């Protein structure tokens, strides 16, 4: 009996829910470990508080002498909360968060010590950037990187450490993180959206992009996870035959949450409350042992920070409950994968959701303006949107089972489609009073009514309008939300800038009234963006053929998709908006291509190891048992033994055939890896891993999975799907 698998199962069967303590009211602990407005009022001087709030609301600079006062107040608050260290908390291009802890402790000349934390330590630090991905924009002798405080995202205490959210840039000033371009994109969409919103309300002075993410994940018992080298090292199963029962009966979705899992969720939510992460929703997802949690919407920069913090927190809390969290988009074959739906909208400082229909025709014209401009932006930059969610792990999910396809399209529902069809019929030029009245009352004015019961949500659409927001569903569960949010906010900013130019030109040159000009431009945008709108099922050859006719891209692999990130169109977009330079874009392209190649390389090594060191020896061991059985039958029955050993001999032959094909697959895969590893050009290397190495994965897996069905369960070494997915 293989000890590891069965010891792991035995340990799992003996698990009981870990006790947790929850507060009576979550509102009482919400944000307790966050240096938020309440804490700042208590620990900062009036001038310091005002300076921070001006920086948050208006982007104004904090003077150095004020930073000294802020750091003193922040230090006193943190120490009062039990903090002993501080760190600049940032998000490098590894996809994880990073931190270097320094103690508040400082020695003095007289042999005594004090707690010290100055303005300089708050505002900037100089960590070594040499071991973070840089895409060739940093020479070896320029190893320094700089982290700079981002006051728009509040500091927080994590354990006994004061964490200060920061941006991370190179010695030469290029962005080396996800946050820097995101902040620039948010500034761009703020400026562009505010200018357009003033058509409808002169009191609007700021527009915030809002984000509500939905985090899907799997939970596997930690002992079972450790018994699988592929889960431990790659975060997914590289082989394993499907369980006889999977998700066919839909009995897991929204079902009763298992006791151990519920205690994990309760513990996680309590910690989230202390950190100011407003998690609200929890439930079982479609696949066995798959779950989801979602927060209340927040300003995008803060929401991105909170999601990154949450993922780290989930790993730590799961460990305490003897679970391993799997964020991989497709950890198990033939069951639903995990996404991170990004629900995006725009909100004004006057409290209006610009993608929410209003109570008057004017408010609905405002809604249509931002709604149609978003569709136009998606239509113009669908390849870039696809590139923003590309990764080796998300390639497994896009187009499989429940997930959206790799083709970017927008679903808006039949009711809004009818509204756009009516608007498309608007007369070009100035509208007659009767036409304008009819348009506002019967078309624009009725939008809230038609959306009231519009609950038809196409679950296969990668980009869907869901009542008062757009839901970017193609984002993968491992992703840092900053990547797709930088792109989405950038393309919408560019589109709104172009829209305002066109409207203003009609008002100035054609002497049109504002409403007439807006209707005329929107009418053309509706025509232009028709190809991106799709109401049908996103699966199958029919949609692929239709998408090809429409000229939509269908990049099924990451190397294909990422090319859009360095196209002339993309470089022009980001440079014009001041979000990223050509150098920064090319560096990120290289980093992501290299990441892709390395992940496929690692998975190939893991698969070869498991197949040759676990699967084949076990198959041979079982084959020897069968051979002994056949020899025994021969000893008893002589020449008639074949009558009684037909099945055994067939099994022996089948096992030999599968072993041979596994060995050949691994040998051929290794040869292709060797060729790929010699390629210096990272783009060509990524394509080699994608097209020459990766195809062997399915070949090797197929024969390993067949052996799993043939070999005696008592000696099979790898924890099976039924055990991973159905052990609660």
XYZ file of C-alpha atoms in Angstrom:
728
model
C 0.000 0.000 0.000
C 1.498 3.413 -0.999
C 1.841 5.135 2.347
C 1.651 8.816 1.394
C -1.732 8.738 -0.343
C -3.450 6.607 2.289
C -1.856 8.367 5.252
C -3.078 11.637 3.750
C -6.587 10.229 3.352
C -6.581 8.892 6.903
C -5.481 12.274 8.239
C -8.188 13.997 6.211
C -10.915 11.664 7.475
C -9.966 12.578 11.052
C -10.262 16.353 10.500
C -12.774 18.344 12.513
C -13.742 22.004 11.952
C -11.231 24.403 13.534
C -13.091 26.572 16.092
C -13.356 30.272 15.231
C -14.487 33.295 17.186
C -16.501 35.978 15.443
C -17.495 39.431 16.730
C -21.144 40.082 17.455
C -21.173 42.976 14.993
C -18.775 43.161 12.071
C -19.294 46.885 11.785
C -17.565 47.316 15.158
C -14.259 45.845 13.946
C -14.348 47.007 10.325
C -11.121 48.843 9.489
C -9.734 48.569 13.050
C -6.275 47.735 11.658
C -6.382 50.401 8.936
C -4.916 53.890 9.202
C -8.156 55.297 7.839
C -9.835 58.673 8.231
C -10.963 57.882 11.777
C -7.441 56.888 12.877
C -5.874 59.861 11.091
C -8.190 62.324 12.852
C -7.062 60.871 16.164
C -3.298 60.679 15.514
C -2.550 63.503 13.049
C -2.425 67.274 13.430
C -4.996 69.326 11.518
C -2.456 70.345 8.887
C -1.216 66.783 8.460
C -4.727 65.407 8.157
C -5.691 68.056 5.607
C -2.551 67.357 3.571
C -3.280 63.613 3.393
C -6.920 64.182 2.442
C -5.869 66.664 -0.290
C -3.462 64.050 -1.639
C -6.210 61.405 -1.640
C -8.938 63.571 -3.164
C -6.970 65.910 -5.423
C -3.611 64.222 -5.955
C -1.730 67.110 -4.340
C 1.849 66.658 -3.150
C 2.654 66.158 0.548
C 5.486 68.400 1.706
C 8.447 66.769 3.446
C 7.968 68.492 6.815
C 4.308 67.417 6.785
C 5.399 63.844 5.959
C 7.457 63.863 9.186
C 4.338 64.708 11.202
C 2.301 62.049 9.378
C 4.934 59.361 9.957
C 5.054 60.166 13.679
C 1.292 59.828 13.991
C 1.252 56.653 11.899
C 4.039 55.134 14.031
C 2.247 55.911 17.314
C -0.980 54.410 15.994
C 0.827 51.283 14.733
C 2.767 50.710 17.971
C -0.430 51.154 19.977
C -1.840 48.329 17.829
C 1.116 46.045 18.603
C 3.208 46.662 15.479
C 6.990 46.282 15.821
C 8.027 46.657 12.158
C 7.054 48.580 9.051
C 7.293 47.731 5.359
C 6.662 49.287 1.987
C 4.077 46.872 0.578
C 4.142 46.704 -3.222
C 3.081 44.585 -6.185
C 6.025 43.707 -8.449
C 5.548 42.009 -11.801
C 5.818 38.555 -10.229
C 2.052 38.620 -9.685
C 2.473 38.381 -5.896
C 2.963 41.062 -3.246
C 6.382 41.978 -1.845
C 7.613 43.390 1.442
C 10.873 44.032 3.323
C 10.376 44.517 7.071
C 12.327 47.068 9.113
C 11.954 47.508 12.861
C 10.908 50.839 14.383
C 13.812 50.132 16.751
C 16.881 52.439 16.555
C 19.896 52.699 18.904
C 21.249 55.972 20.332
C 24.787 57.112 21.111
C 24.299 56.674 24.855
C 23.566 52.951 24.512
C 19.808 53.438 24.776
C 17.174 52.842 22.098
C 14.047 54.486 20.723
C 11.241 53.704 18.293
C 11.873 55.769 15.175
C 9.983 56.218 11.912
C 10.582 59.422 9.957
C 8.952 61.073 6.970
C 11.733 59.878 4.684
C 11.094 56.268 5.680
C 7.376 56.733 5.056
C 7.632 58.431 1.685
C 10.409 56.400 0.037
C 12.540 53.300 0.446
C 15.268 51.766 -1.688
C 14.878 47.977 -1.895
C 17.132 45.930 -4.152
C 15.349 45.510 -7.487
C 17.812 43.044 -8.980
C 15.772 39.892 -8.393
C 12.413 41.218 -9.574
C 11.309 40.918 -13.228
C 12.438 43.997 -15.158
C 12.265 43.051 -18.832
C 15.731 44.365 -19.596
C 15.100 47.980 -18.544
C 17.626 47.768 -15.687
C 21.347 47.142 -15.991
C 23.031 44.927 -13.397
C 24.879 47.892 -11.915
C 21.555 49.757 -11.591
C 20.043 47.210 -9.199
C 18.306 49.793 -7.076
C 14.561 50.213 -7.140
C 12.473 52.778 -5.324
C 9.198 52.329 -3.491
C 7.140 55.490 -3.015
C 4.134 55.919 -0.718
C 0.680 55.847 -2.305
C -1.501 57.854 0.116
C -4.688 57.006 -1.822
C -4.538 53.470 -0.391
C -4.436 53.521 3.432
C -1.694 51.868 5.473
C -2.716 48.805 7.472
C -1.369 46.431 10.123
C -0.846 42.843 9.043
C 0.232 40.694 11.972
C 2.751 42.900 13.771
C 3.839 44.867 10.707
C 2.715 48.294 9.508
C 2.199 47.887 5.749
C 2.427 51.029 3.617
C 1.041 50.585 0.060
C 3.581 51.899 -2.434
C 4.497 52.111 -6.097
C 7.720 50.463 -7.271
C 9.942 52.036 -9.939
C 13.424 51.390 -11.306
C 16.568 53.456 -10.790
C 15.882 55.065 -14.179
C 12.235 55.820 -13.382
C 10.334 53.096 -15.250
C 7.440 51.328 -13.528
C 8.328 47.866 -12.186
C 4.930 47.151 -10.652
C 1.230 46.901 -11.397
C 0.160 49.893 -9.309
C 2.023 52.702 -11.105
C 0.359 52.243 -14.541
C -2.997 51.646 -12.822
C -2.811 54.964 -10.982
C -1.949 56.730 -14.244
C -4.844 55.040 -16.051
C -7.253 55.988 -13.262
C -6.095 59.599 -13.514
C -6.630 59.515 -17.281
C -10.176 58.156 -17.041
C -10.961 60.613 -14.230
C -9.956 63.578 -16.410
C -11.707 62.279 -19.530
C -14.918 61.174 -17.793
C -15.170 64.372 -15.740
C -14.969 66.473 -18.908
C -17.791 64.472 -20.531
C -19.896 64.335 -17.337
C -19.894 68.144 -17.281
C -22.170 68.041 -20.350
C -24.840 66.819 -17.957
C -23.835 68.271 -14.570
C -21.425 71.191 -14.128
C -20.957 70.235 -10.454
C -18.988 67.086 -11.321
C -15.302 67.658 -10.510
C -14.075 64.053 -10.195
C -14.958 60.606 -11.529
C -13.753 57.424 -9.825
C -13.530 54.094 -11.576
C -15.059 51.494 -9.250
C -14.330 47.783 -9.072
C -16.044 44.844 -7.470
C -14.128 41.611 -7.991
C -15.495 38.093 -7.489
C -12.803 35.679 -6.300
C -13.334 32.022 -7.193
C -11.100 29.338 -5.702
C -10.833 25.649 -4.779
C -10.100 24.269 -1.318
C -8.269 20.957 -0.979
C -7.236 19.365 2.303
C -3.583 20.235 2.925
C -2.563 16.587 3.455
C -4.113 15.557 0.137
C -2.512 18.528 -1.628
C 0.916 17.612 -0.254
C 0.497 14.063 -1.549
C 0.331 15.466 -5.101
C 3.634 16.900 -6.446
C 1.787 18.671 -9.265
C -0.555 20.547 -6.909
C 2.335 21.439 -4.608
C 4.573 22.779 -7.380
C 2.221 23.884 -10.182
C -1.012 24.633 -8.326
C -2.945 22.251 -10.588
C -3.250 18.569 -11.419
C -1.189 17.663 -14.469
C -2.737 14.204 -14.603
C -5.585 12.310 -12.998
C -8.638 10.570 -14.371
C -11.982 12.308 -13.926
C -14.133 11.180 -11.039
C -17.217 9.162 -12.033
C -19.252 11.893 -10.384
C -18.205 15.460 -11.014
C -20.469 18.490 -11.323
C -23.076 16.816 -13.552
C -25.876 16.990 -10.982
C -25.309 20.681 -10.127
C -25.634 19.663 -6.482
C -22.694 21.695 -5.208
C -23.641 25.097 -6.640
C -25.191 27.279 -3.912
C -25.479 24.170 -1.741
C -24.917 23.908 1.988
C -21.350 24.997 2.774
C -19.328 22.163 4.425
C -18.599 22.767 8.131
C -14.801 22.939 7.806
C -15.062 25.301 4.860
C -17.599 27.493 6.614
C -15.278 27.936 9.584
C -12.470 28.859 7.207
C -14.760 31.438 5.586
C -15.850 32.869 8.940
C -12.234 33.176 10.094
C -11.218 34.779 6.785
C -14.086 37.262 6.841
C -13.250 38.351 10.391
C -9.650 39.065 9.405
C -10.911 40.903 6.319
C -13.057 43.116 8.547
C -10.034 44.174 10.602
C -8.193 45.032 7.377
C -11.093 46.998 5.922
C -11.779 44.533 3.082
C -15.583 44.738 2.698
C -16.301 41.078 1.835
C -20.019 40.427 1.699
C -20.919 37.338 -0.345
C -19.835 33.691 0.050
C -21.165 30.537 -1.590
C -20.399 27.169 -3.155
C -19.470 27.410 -6.825
C -20.321 24.925 -9.580
C -17.452 22.435 -9.269
C -17.022 20.214 -6.190
C -14.877 21.942 -3.526
C -15.023 25.222 -5.477
C -16.142 28.407 -3.721
C -16.479 32.141 -4.216
C -16.379 35.319 -2.182
C -17.090 38.865 -3.281
C -16.855 42.309 -1.656
C -18.804 45.541 -1.876
C -17.601 47.811 -4.713
C -14.688 50.145 -3.958
C -12.539 52.697 -5.760
C -10.427 50.650 -8.170
C -6.966 51.262 -6.711
C -8.114 50.247 -3.239
C -10.072 47.271 -4.602
C -6.960 46.004 -6.397
C -4.881 46.327 -3.214
C -7.568 44.555 -1.226
C -7.726 41.649 -3.671
C -3.941 41.194 -3.594
C -3.982 41.321 0.199
C -6.925 38.913 0.353
C -5.169 36.269 -1.745
C -2.198 36.325 0.604
C -4.507 36.249 3.622
C -6.444 33.287 2.210
C -3.292 31.170 2.006
C -2.446 31.891 5.649
C -5.965 31.333 7.007
C -6.405 28.169 4.909
C -3.222 26.736 6.395
C -4.658 27.184 9.894
C -7.711 25.191 8.827
C -5.635 22.443 7.169
C -6.592 23.494 3.663
C -4.658 24.501 0.575
C -6.208 27.249 -1.551
C -5.959 26.712 -5.310
C -6.287 29.916 -7.327
C -5.246 28.270 -10.609
C -7.818 28.883 -13.345
C -8.089 25.153 -14.126
C -6.724 22.986 -11.314
C -8.891 20.004 -12.323
C -9.725 18.789 -15.820
C -13.353 18.437 -16.924
C -14.867 20.564 -14.166
C -15.403 24.306 -14.080
C -12.375 26.525 -13.731
C -12.060 29.665 -11.625
C -12.309 33.271 -12.718
C -12.113 36.659 -11.065
C -14.976 38.594 -12.604
C -14.150 42.306 -12.586
C -17.314 44.394 -12.197
C -16.441 47.894 -13.389
C -18.243 51.204 -13.410
C -17.674 54.975 -13.130
C -18.981 57.107 -10.257
C -18.968 60.902 -9.905
C -18.110 62.884 -6.792
C -21.781 63.937 -6.793
C -22.810 60.339 -6.083
C -23.972 59.279 -9.557
C -23.149 55.930 -11.176
C -22.514 56.911 -14.792
C -23.457 53.403 -15.966
C -26.688 53.393 -14.003
C -29.886 54.565 -15.762
C -31.588 57.512 -14.062
C -35.060 58.895 -13.437
C -35.034 61.519 -16.222
C -34.300 61.479 -19.977
C -31.237 63.686 -19.375
C -29.801 61.225 -16.842
C -30.467 58.399 -19.280
C -28.724 60.263 -22.070
C -25.766 60.529 -19.715
C -25.997 56.769 -19.101
C -26.137 56.047 -22.843
C -23.153 58.292 -23.455
C -20.896 56.338 -21.120
C -22.465 52.984 -22.012
C -21.989 53.391 -25.775
C -18.519 54.886 -25.409
C -17.481 51.830 -23.385
C -18.765 49.521 -26.132
C -16.886 51.584 -28.715
C -13.692 51.355 -26.629
C -14.032 47.567 -26.335
C -14.648 47.302 -30.075
C -11.553 49.361 -30.892
C -9.260 47.546 -28.472
C -10.618 43.987 -28.156
C -7.190 42.486 -28.868
C -5.599 44.525 -26.087
C -8.348 43.477 -23.655
C -7.670 39.839 -24.557
C -3.951 40.419 -23.961
C -4.669 41.919 -20.532
C -6.042 38.605 -19.247
C -3.563 36.298 -20.990
C -1.558 33.822 -18.919
C -0.426 30.222 -19.103
C -3.013 29.256 -16.503
C -5.933 31.229 -17.984
C -5.346 29.568 -21.368
C -6.733 26.370 -19.816
C -9.959 28.121 -18.836
C -10.890 30.386 -21.752
C -13.310 28.518 -23.967
C -13.594 25.449 -21.713
C -16.748 24.294 -19.902
C -18.435 27.350 -18.353
C -15.803 29.959 -19.144
C -15.986 32.740 -21.728
C -14.197 32.126 -25.029
C -10.910 33.711 -26.053
C -12.911 35.924 -28.436
C -13.794 39.228 -26.759
C -17.414 40.261 -27.284
C -19.983 42.256 -25.321
C -23.409 41.087 -24.175
C -25.950 43.846 -23.459
C -29.293 42.014 -23.542
C -32.191 42.200 -25.981
C -33.808 45.257 -24.366
C -30.773 47.505 -24.657
C -30.150 46.164 -28.146
C -33.598 47.468 -29.123
C -32.769 50.866 -27.616
C -29.557 51.087 -29.637
C -31.412 50.027 -32.779
C -33.847 52.908 -32.242
C -31.030 55.387 -31.654
C -29.334 54.224 -34.834
C -32.376 55.479 -36.787
C -31.922 59.045 -35.523
C -31.766 61.605 -38.340
C -28.297 62.937 -39.019
C -27.793 66.593 -38.179
C -30.148 68.713 -36.120
C -33.168 66.931 -34.629
C -36.674 68.310 -35.047
C -38.479 69.228 -31.794
C -40.933 66.349 -32.338
C -38.181 63.826 -33.032
C -36.227 64.967 -29.990
C -39.304 64.750 -27.755
C -40.242 61.305 -29.062
C -36.647 60.117 -28.666
C -36.340 61.317 -25.086
C -39.760 60.138 -23.924
C -40.198 56.848 -25.753
C -36.643 55.603 -26.186
C -34.267 57.173 -23.706
C -36.877 57.846 -21.039
C -37.985 54.230 -20.802
C -34.552 52.715 -20.176
C -35.052 52.226 -16.390
C -38.329 50.411 -17.049
C -36.904 47.992 -19.583
C -33.895 47.259 -17.394
C -36.028 46.599 -14.335
C -36.666 42.981 -15.323
C -33.592 42.548 -17.486
C -32.091 39.628 -15.611
C -30.914 37.788 -18.724
C -27.167 37.436 -18.138
C -25.234 35.534 -20.759
C -22.788 33.528 -18.664
C -20.632 32.775 -21.711
C -19.945 36.430 -22.504
C -16.472 37.709 -21.620
C -17.720 41.299 -21.250
C -21.343 41.701 -20.189
C -23.514 44.621 -19.111
C -25.351 43.593 -15.945
C -27.750 46.433 -15.126
C -25.500 49.221 -13.814
C -21.969 48.010 -14.565
C -19.887 46.013 -17.005
C -18.633 42.622 -15.891
C -15.284 41.608 -17.390
C -15.700 37.872 -16.886
C -12.630 36.660 -18.774
C -10.214 37.739 -16.008
C -8.520 34.693 -14.478
C -8.601 33.822 -10.784
C -4.812 34.138 -10.358
C -4.666 37.566 -11.999
C -3.733 40.838 -10.387
C -6.788 42.975 -11.188
C -4.510 45.926 -11.948
C -3.547 44.474 -15.322
C -7.030 44.328 -16.916
C -8.169 47.431 -15.011
C -5.259 49.480 -16.371
C -6.225 48.496 -19.906
C -9.983 48.956 -19.484
C -9.687 52.383 -17.890
C -7.104 53.456 -20.460
C -9.194 52.510 -23.502
C -12.318 54.128 -22.036
C -10.327 57.295 -21.243
C -9.069 57.459 -24.837
C -12.557 56.895 -26.196
C -14.128 59.598 -24.005
C -11.434 62.072 -25.085
C -12.211 61.345 -28.751
C -15.955 61.586 -28.074
C -15.655 65.035 -26.510
C -13.576 66.287 -29.421
C -16.256 65.125 -31.885
C -19.166 66.559 -29.889
C -17.449 69.910 -29.363
C -16.652 70.103 -33.086
C -20.330 69.611 -33.993
C -21.395 72.251 -31.466
C -18.793 74.729 -32.736
C -18.701 74.050 -36.484
C -22.254 72.815 -37.185
C -23.903 75.100 -34.619
C -25.700 72.092 -33.139
C -27.214 72.074 -29.695
C -25.427 69.878 -27.179
C -28.070 67.107 -27.152
C -28.215 66.995 -30.951
C -24.434 66.717 -31.156
C -24.343 63.927 -28.566
C -27.094 61.954 -30.350
C -25.309 62.315 -33.693
C -21.982 61.045 -32.390
C -23.564 58.196 -30.410
C -25.470 57.104 -33.491
C -22.227 56.593 -35.403
C -20.637 54.808 -32.442
C -23.553 52.370 -32.321
C -22.900 51.459 -35.958
C -19.150 51.200 -35.388
C -19.457 48.885 -32.375
C -22.030 46.460 -33.767
C -19.395 43.808 -34.453
C -18.445 43.544 -30.771
C -22.036 42.971 -29.612
C -23.052 39.331 -29.443
C -26.101 37.928 -27.692
C -25.685 34.232 -28.436
C -23.814 31.276 -26.981
C -20.081 31.923 -26.933
C -19.110 28.317 -27.623
C -18.610 26.279 -30.724
C -17.561 26.606 -34.340
C -20.591 28.694 -35.297
C -19.538 31.661 -33.157
C -15.897 31.283 -34.169
C -16.880 31.487 -37.852
C -19.154 34.460 -37.191
C -16.461 36.225 -35.147
C -13.986 35.711 -37.987
C -16.449 37.306 -40.427
C -16.744 40.277 -38.079
C -12.978 40.669 -37.939
C -12.683 39.825 -34.244
C -9.472 38.258 -32.994
C -9.407 34.721 -31.619
C -6.052 34.327 -29.873
C -6.268 31.002 -28.047
C -2.793 31.052 -26.534
C -0.890 33.587 -24.462
C 2.016 34.099 -26.907
C -0.499 34.941 -29.650
C -2.511 37.250 -27.413
C 0.393 39.178 -25.880
C 1.523 40.574 -29.249
C -1.217 43.206 -28.920
C 0.628 44.704 -25.937
C 3.442 46.002 -28.144
C 1.507 46.932 -31.267
C 1.902 50.471 -32.642
C -1.719 51.117 -31.695
C -1.148 50.118 -28.057
C 2.116 52.024 -27.725
C 0.457 55.138 -29.116
C -2.508 54.730 -26.751
C -0.419 54.387 -23.597
C 2.145 57.023 -24.513
C -0.523 59.588 -25.487
C -2.252 59.083 -22.134
C 1.027 59.110 -20.183
C 0.375 55.657 -18.717
C 3.397 53.729 -19.993
C 6.255 54.354 -22.390
C 7.289 52.109 -25.257
C 10.210 50.910 -23.111
C 7.882 49.958 -20.230
C 5.438 48.173 -22.558
C 8.168 46.178 -24.278
C 9.657 45.256 -20.904
C 6.299 43.926 -19.690
C 5.838 41.990 -22.907
C 9.200 40.317 -22.382
C 8.432 39.591 -18.711
C 5.074 37.989 -19.521
C 6.475 35.927 -22.401
C 9.306 34.721 -20.180
C 6.851 33.909 -17.399
C 4.797 31.856 -19.860
C 7.823 29.868 -21.064
C 9.043 29.198 -17.524
C 5.640 27.989 -16.338
C 5.343 25.526 -19.210
C 8.935 24.439 -18.587
C 8.242 23.803 -14.891
C 5.030 21.898 -15.628
C 6.849 19.759 -18.190
C 9.502 18.830 -15.645
C 6.884 18.020 -13.001
C 4.865 15.883 -15.401
C 7.936 13.950 -16.539
C 8.968 13.358 -12.926
C 5.541 12.101 -11.822
C 5.046 9.925 -14.891
C 8.462 8.250 -14.707
C 8.966 8.088 -10.939
C 5.407 7.451 -9.736
C 3.146 6.195 -12.515
C 5.424 3.860 -14.502
C 6.977 2.065 -11.483
C 3.494 1.494 -10.050
C 2.233 0.175 -13.377
C 5.206 -2.200 -13.636
C 4.617 -3.370 -10.061
C 1.006 -4.217 -10.874
C 2.075 -5.811 -14.142
C 4.439 -8.085 -12.196
C 1.542 -9.124 -9.953
C -0.436 -10.027 -13.078
C 2.527 -11.941 -14.519
C 2.864 -13.936 -11.286
C -0.848 -14.696 -11.484
C -0.529 -15.910 -15.085
C 2.483 -18.071 -14.187
C 0.545 -19.560 -11.279
C -2.359 -20.403 -13.556
C 0.073 -22.027 -15.985
C 1.544 -24.132 -13.184
C -1.949 -25.339 -12.267
C -3.605 -25.736 -15.685
C -0.627 -26.378 -17.946
C -1.270 -25.681 -21.630
C -4.926 -24.797 -20.859
C -3.911 -21.827 -18.703
C -4.738 -19.359 -21.503
C -8.419 -20.159 -21.084
C -8.236 -18.759 -17.566
C -5.681 -15.962 -18.095
C -7.091 -14.132 -21.118
C -8.052 -10.969 -19.202
C -4.800 -10.868 -17.243
C -2.719 -11.190 -20.390
C -4.703 -8.447 -22.123
C -4.089 -6.208 -19.107
C -0.364 -6.970 -19.224
C -0.275 -5.963 -22.905
C -2.315 -2.788 -22.343
C -0.061 -1.731 -19.481
C 3.043 -2.306 -21.605
C 1.562 -0.254 -24.428
C 0.713 2.694 -22.152
C 4.150 2.562 -20.464
C 5.878 2.636 -23.841
C 3.844 5.633 -25.027
C 4.418 7.506 -21.779
C 8.154 6.926 -22.026
C 8.241 8.004 -25.653
C 6.156 11.095 -24.889
C 8.475 12.137 -22.072
C 11.614 11.519 -24.141
C 10.242 13.533 -27.071
C 9.060 16.313 -24.744
C 12.512 16.559 -23.132
C 14.127 16.848 -26.549
C 11.784 19.685 -27.474
C 12.531 21.367 -24.146
C 16.242 21.177 -24.823
C 15.733 22.829 -28.213
C 13.547 25.538 -26.680
C 16.048 26.225 -23.904
C 18.738 27.014 -26.456
C 16.639 29.794 -27.976
C 17.803 33.163 -26.676
C 14.979 35.247 -28.139
C 12.277 35.128 -25.456
C 9.410 35.502 -27.936
C 10.575 32.561 -30.028
C 11.222 30.546 -26.850
C 7.655 31.152 -25.614
C 6.240 30.035 -28.972
C 8.463 26.938 -28.899
C 7.169 25.968 -25.464
C 3.602 26.659 -26.540
C 3.653 24.866 -29.892
C 6.355 22.194 -29.506
C 6.524 21.282 -25.798
C 3.036 21.773 -24.401
C 1.241 19.387 -26.853
C 3.045 16.457 -25.199
C 1.279 17.185 -21.907
C -2.026 15.763 -23.125
C -0.379 12.761 -24.773
C 1.473 11.800 -21.583
C -1.552 12.539 -19.427
C -3.881 10.426 -21.547
C -1.802 7.265 -21.061
C -1.164 7.946 -17.355
C -4.897 8.385 -16.793
C -5.614 5.148 -18.631
C -3.186 3.352 -16.319
C -4.990 4.830 -13.312
C -8.097 2.916 -14.433
C -6.161 -0.319 -14.968
C -3.891 -0.461 -11.907
C -5.099 -1.786 -8.553
C -6.392 1.148 -6.457
C -4.561 -0.227 -3.410
C -1.172 0.513 -4.946
C -1.936 3.643 -6.994
C 0.327 6.350 -5.463
C -1.437 9.568 -6.473
C -4.486 10.916 -4.654
C -7.379 10.580 -7.075
C -9.868 13.163 -8.307
C -12.727 11.660 -6.305
C -10.639 12.076 -3.148
C -9.420 15.589 -3.951
C -12.841 16.887 -4.968
C -15.199 15.076 -2.628
C -13.302 14.801 0.648
C -14.843 17.492 2.835
